[in-house]
């Protein structure tokens, strides 16, 4: 969905079309736990930048009265819009890792869509095979778009199991810029398609638990 509106971004702000990223999103992650306190899902909240919000509403003919609010009918029409048309091989904009390596996340399930302070806010859930974070172990979560069409900034982590703490590790943007330059940084969209530089600009949530 983010890339579907890149062309519209170019029409409205031509200089922006030659740079990455095109979309800016604030992300909050909330862990969900089962009755035994094991993590079995992650709720993801995306708050979009005002320009992208305007493009989405305009492109879909929503908020005709320009009051920056959505009717229940408009919310129903918009629900899950940003979870559609993912390219083959793209499994979302959230990646998780435990002590054994990558953690498989289930397909995104749309939960809600609305407006807040002039920005689109969407919520979806990624199911996880139930797992306990043992003492001395760490669950890492990285919200990012591999193609870097969207810049995702992690701003909060909620829903921690009892005895667990979390910290947000921001990316080293200078190091990321240097790495991308080494890879042959280009304004050509194909460069970002092939190089998948988004991981270098990813925030990381680190969750650790004291154990029983």
CSV table of C-alpha atoms in Angstrom, one decimal:
chain,number,residue,atom,x,y,z
A,1,UNK,CA,0.0,0.0,0.0
A,2,UNK,CA,2.8,2.4,0.8
A,3,UNK,CA,4.3,2.0,-2.6
A,4,UNK,CA,1.0,2.3,-4.4
A,5,UNK,CA,0.9,5.9,-3.4
A,6,UNK,CA,4.5,6.8,-4.2
A,7,UNK,CA,3.4,8.1,-7.6
A,8,UNK,CA,0.9,10.4,-6.0
A,9,UNK,CA,3.6,11.7,-3.7
A,10,UNK,CA,5.6,12.5,-6.7
A,11,UNK,CA,2.8,14.5,-8.2
A,12,UNK,CA,2.3,16.5,-5.0
A,13,UNK,CA,5.9,17.0,-4.0
A,14,UNK,CA,8.3,16.1,-6.8
A,15,UNK,CA,11.6,16.5,-4.8
A,16,UNK,CA,10.3,13.9,-2.3
A,17,UNK,CA,9.9,11.3,-5.1
A,18,UNK,CA,13.7,11.2,-5.5
A,19,UNK,CA,14.4,10.4,-1.9
A,20,UNK,CA,13.8,7.7,0.6
A,21,UNK,CA,11.7,7.2,2.6
A,22,UNK,CA,8.4,8.3,1.3
A,23,UNK,CA,6.2,7.5,4.3
A,24,UNK,CA,6.9,8.1,8.0
A,25,UNK,CA,5.2,6.0,10.6
A,26,UNK,CA,5.3,6.0,14.5
A,27,UNK,CA,5.1,2.5,15.8
A,28,UNK,CA,3.9,1.1,19.1
A,29,UNK,CA,4.2,-2.6,19.9
A,30,UNK,CA,2.1,-4.3,22.6
A,31,UNK,CA,2.8,-7.9,23.6
A,32,UNK,CA,-0.1,-10.2,24.1
A,33,UNK,CA,0.1,-13.1,26.5
A,34,UNK,CA,-1.9,-16.3,27.2
A,35,UNK,CA,-3.2,-17.5,30.6
A,36,UNK,CA,0.3,-18.9,31.4
A,37,UNK,CA,2.0,-15.6,30.7
A,38,UNK,CA,3.6,-16.7,27.4
A,39,UNK,CA,3.8,-14.3,24.5
A,40,UNK,CA,1.3,-15.4,21.9
A,41,UNK,CA,0.9,-12.2,19.8
A,42,UNK,CA,2.0,-8.7,19.0
A,43,UNK,CA,-0.4,-5.8,18.5
A,44,UNK,CA,1.0,-3.2,16.2
A,45,UNK,CA,-0.1,0.4,16.1
A,46,UNK,CA,1.0,2.6,13.1
A,47,UNK,CA,0.5,6.4,13.2
A,48,UNK,CA,1.0,7.8,9.7
A,49,UNK,CA,2.5,11.2,8.8
A,50,UNK,CA,0.0,13.9,7.8
A,51,UNK,CA,1.0,13.9,4.1
A,52,UNK,CA,0.4,10.2,3.7
A,53,UNK,CA,-2.8,10.5,5.6
A,54,UNK,CA,-4.0,13.2,3.2
A,55,UNK,CA,-3.0,11.0,0.2
A,56,UNK,CA,-4.8,8.0,1.5
A,57,UNK,CA,-8.0,9.9,2.2
A,58,UNK,CA,-7.9,11.7,-1.1
A,59,UNK,CA,-7.1,8.6,-3.1
A,60,UNK,CA,-10.1,6.8,-1.6
A,61,UNK,CA,-12.5,9.7,-1.6
A,62,UNK,CA,-12.9,9.7,2.2
A,63,UNK,CA,-13.4,12.5,4.7
A,64,UNK,CA,-15.3,14.6,2.1
A,65,UNK,CA,-16.2,17.2,4.7
A,66,UNK,CA,-12.5,17.6,5.6
A,67,UNK,CA,-13.2,17.5,9.4
A,68,UNK,CA,-10.3,15.0,9.9
A,69,UNK,CA,-12.5,12.4,11.3
A,70,UNK,CA,-14.0,9.2,9.8
A,71,UNK,CA,-17.5,7.9,10.0
A,72,UNK,CA,-18.1,4.3,10.9
A,73,UNK,CA,-18.8,3.5,7.3
A,74,UNK,CA,-15.5,5.1,6.2
A,75,UNK,CA,-13.6,3.1,8.9
A,76,UNK,CA,-15.2,-0.1,7.6
A,77,UNK,CA,-14.1,0.8,4.0
A,78,UNK,CA,-10.5,1.6,5.2
A,79,UNK,CA,-10.0,-1.2,7.6
A,80,UNK,CA,-6.9,-3.2,6.6
A,81,UNK,CA,-6.0,-1.0,3.7
A,82,UNK,CA,-2.3,-1.1,4.7
A,83,UNK,CA,-2.2,-4.8,4.9
A,84,UNK,CA,-3.2,-5.4,1.3
A,85,UNK,CA,-1.2,-5.8,-1.9
A,86,UNK,CA,2.0,-6.9,-0.2
A,87,UNK,CA,4.5,-8.0,-2.8
A,88,UNK,CA,5.5,-11.7,-3.0
A,89,UNK,CA,8.0,-12.6,-0.3
A,90,UNK,CA,7.1,-9.6,1.8
A,91,UNK,CA,5.8,-10.9,5.2
A,92,UNK,CA,5.2,-7.6,6.9
A,93,UNK,CA,7.0,-4.8,8.6
A,94,UNK,CA,7.8,-6.6,11.8
A,95,UNK,CA,10.6,-9.1,12.5
A,96,UNK,CA,11.2,-11.0,15.7
A,97,UNK,CA,14.1,-13.0,17.0
A,98,UNK,CA,14.8,-15.1,20.1
A,99,UNK,CA,17.8,-17.0,21.3
A,100,UNK,CA,17.3,-19.6,18.6
A,101,UNK,CA,17.0,-17.1,15.7
A,102,UNK,CA,14.0,-15.8,13.7
A,103,UNK,CA,10.6,-16.1,15.2
A,104,UNK,CA,7.8,-16.8,12.8
A,105,UNK,CA,4.9,-14.3,12.9
A,106,UNK,CA,1.5,-15.2,11.6
A,107,UNK,CA,-0.4,-13.2,8.9
A,108,UNK,CA,-1.5,-9.7,10.0
A,109,UNK,CA,-5.0,-9.4,11.3
A,110,UNK,CA,-6.6,-5.9,11.0
A,111,UNK,CA,-8.1,-4.6,14.2
A,112,UNK,CA,-9.0,-1.0,13.8
A,113,UNK,CA,-8.5,2.2,11.8
A,114,UNK,CA,-9.2,5.8,12.9
A,115,UNK,CA,-7.9,9.4,13.1
A,116,UNK,CA,-5.9,11.0,15.8
A,117,UNK,CA,-4.7,14.6,15.7
A,118,UNK,CA,-5.0,14.7,11.9
A,119,UNK,CA,-3.2,11.4,11.4
A,120,UNK,CA,-4.4,8.0,10.3
A,121,UNK,CA,-3.9,5.4,13.0
A,122,UNK,CA,-4.2,1.7,12.3
A,123,UNK,CA,-3.9,-1.4,14.5
A,124,UNK,CA,-3.2,-5.0,13.5
A,125,UNK,CA,-2.2,-8.2,15.2
A,126,UNK,CA,0.6,-10.6,14.4
A,127,UNK,CA,0.1,-14.0,16.1
A,128,UNK,CA,3.1,-15.9,17.5
A,129,UNK,CA,3.4,-19.5,18.6
A,130,UNK,CA,3.2,-19.2,22.4
A,131,UNK,CA,6.6,-18.8,24.0
A,132,UNK,CA,8.0,-17.9,27.4
A,133,UNK,CA,10.9,-15.5,27.7
A,134,UNK,CA,13.1,-17.2,30.2
A,135,UNK,CA,15.6,-15.7,32.7
A,136,UNK,CA,18.6,-14.4,30.8
A,137,UNK,CA,16.8,-14.7,27.4
A,138,UNK,CA,15.8,-11.8,25.1
A,139,UNK,CA,13.1,-11.3,22.6
A,140,UNK,CA,14.1,-8.8,19.9
A,141,UNK,CA,11.5,-7.1,17.6
A,142,UNK,CA,12.4,-4.9,14.7
A,143,UNK,CA,9.7,-2.9,12.9
A,144,UNK,CA,10.9,-1.8,9.5
A,145,UNK,CA,10.2,-1.9,5.8
A,146,UNK,CA,12.9,-3.8,4.0
A,147,UNK,CA,12.5,-1.6,0.9
A,148,UNK,CA,12.7,1.6,3.0
A,149,UNK,CA,9.7,3.2,1.3
A,150,UNK,CA,8.5,3.7,4.8
A,151,UNK,CA,10.5,4.8,7.8
A,152,UNK,CA,9.2,3.2,11.0
A,153,UNK,CA,10.1,4.8,14.3
A,154,UNK,CA,9.4,2.7,17.4
A,155,UNK,CA,8.0,5.0,20.0
A,156,UNK,CA,6.5,2.5,22.6
A,157,UNK,CA,6.4,-1.0,23.9
A,158,UNK,CA,3.4,-2.1,26.0
A,159,UNK,CA,1.8,-5.2,27.5
A,160,UNK,CA,5.0,-6.7,29.0
A,161,UNK,CA,4.6,-9.9,30.9
A,162,UNK,CA,5.1,-9.7,34.7
A,163,UNK,CA,8.8,-9.4,35.6
A,164,UNK,CA,9.8,-8.3,32.1
A,165,UNK,CA,11.4,-5.0,31.0
A,166,UNK,CA,12.0,-3.5,27.6
A,167,UNK,CA,14.2,-0.9,26.0
A,168,UNK,CA,14.1,0.7,22.6
A,169,UNK,CA,17.4,0.8,20.7
A,170,UNK,CA,17.4,3.4,17.9
A,171,UNK,CA,19.4,2.9,14.7
A,172,UNK,CA,22.8,4.4,14.2
A,173,UNK,CA,21.8,6.5,11.2
A,174,UNK,CA,25.3,7.7,10.5
A,175,UNK,CA,26.5,4.1,10.3
A,176,UNK,CA,23.4,3.2,8.2
A,177,UNK,CA,24.1,6.0,5.8
A,178,UNK,CA,27.7,4.9,5.4
A,179,UNK,CA,26.6,1.3,4.8
A,180,UNK,CA,24.1,2.3,2.2
A,181,UNK,CA,26.8,4.5,0.5
A,182,UNK,CA,29.1,1.4,0.4
A,183,UNK,CA,26.3,-0.5,-1.3
A,184,UNK,CA,26.1,2.1,-4.1
A,185,UNK,CA,23.4,4.5,-2.9
A,186,UNK,CA,21.2,5.6,-5.7
A,187,UNK,CA,18.0,7.6,-6.2
A,188,UNK,CA,16.9,4.8,-8.5
A,189,UNK,CA,13.9,3.0,-7.0
A,190,UNK,CA,15.4,-0.3,-8.2
A,191,UNK,CA,18.3,0.2,-5.8
A,192,UNK,CA,16.0,0.1,-2.8
A,193,UNK,CA,14.1,-2.8,-4.2
A,194,UNK,CA,17.2,-4.9,-4.6
A,195,UNK,CA,19.4,-3.7,-1.7
A,196,UNK,CA,16.7,-3.8,1.0
A,197,UNK,CA,18.4,-1.2,3.1
A,198,UNK,CA,15.6,-0.8,5.6
A,199,UNK,CA,17.2,-3.1,8.1
A,200,UNK,CA,20.1,-0.7,8.6
A,201,UNK,CA,17.6,2.0,9.8
A,202,UNK,CA,15.6,-0.3,12.0
A,203,UNK,CA,14.7,0.4,15.6
A,204,UNK,CA,15.0,-2.6,17.9
A,205,UNK,CA,12.8,-3.5,20.9
A,206,UNK,CA,14.7,-5.7,23.4
A,207,UNK,CA,12.5,-7.5,25.9
A,208,UNK,CA,14.1,-9.4,28.8
A,209,UNK,CA,12.5,-11.2,31.8
A,210,UNK,CA,13.7,-12.1,35.2
A,211,UNK,CA,12.2,-15.5,35.1
A,212,UNK,CA,10.5,-17.4,38.0
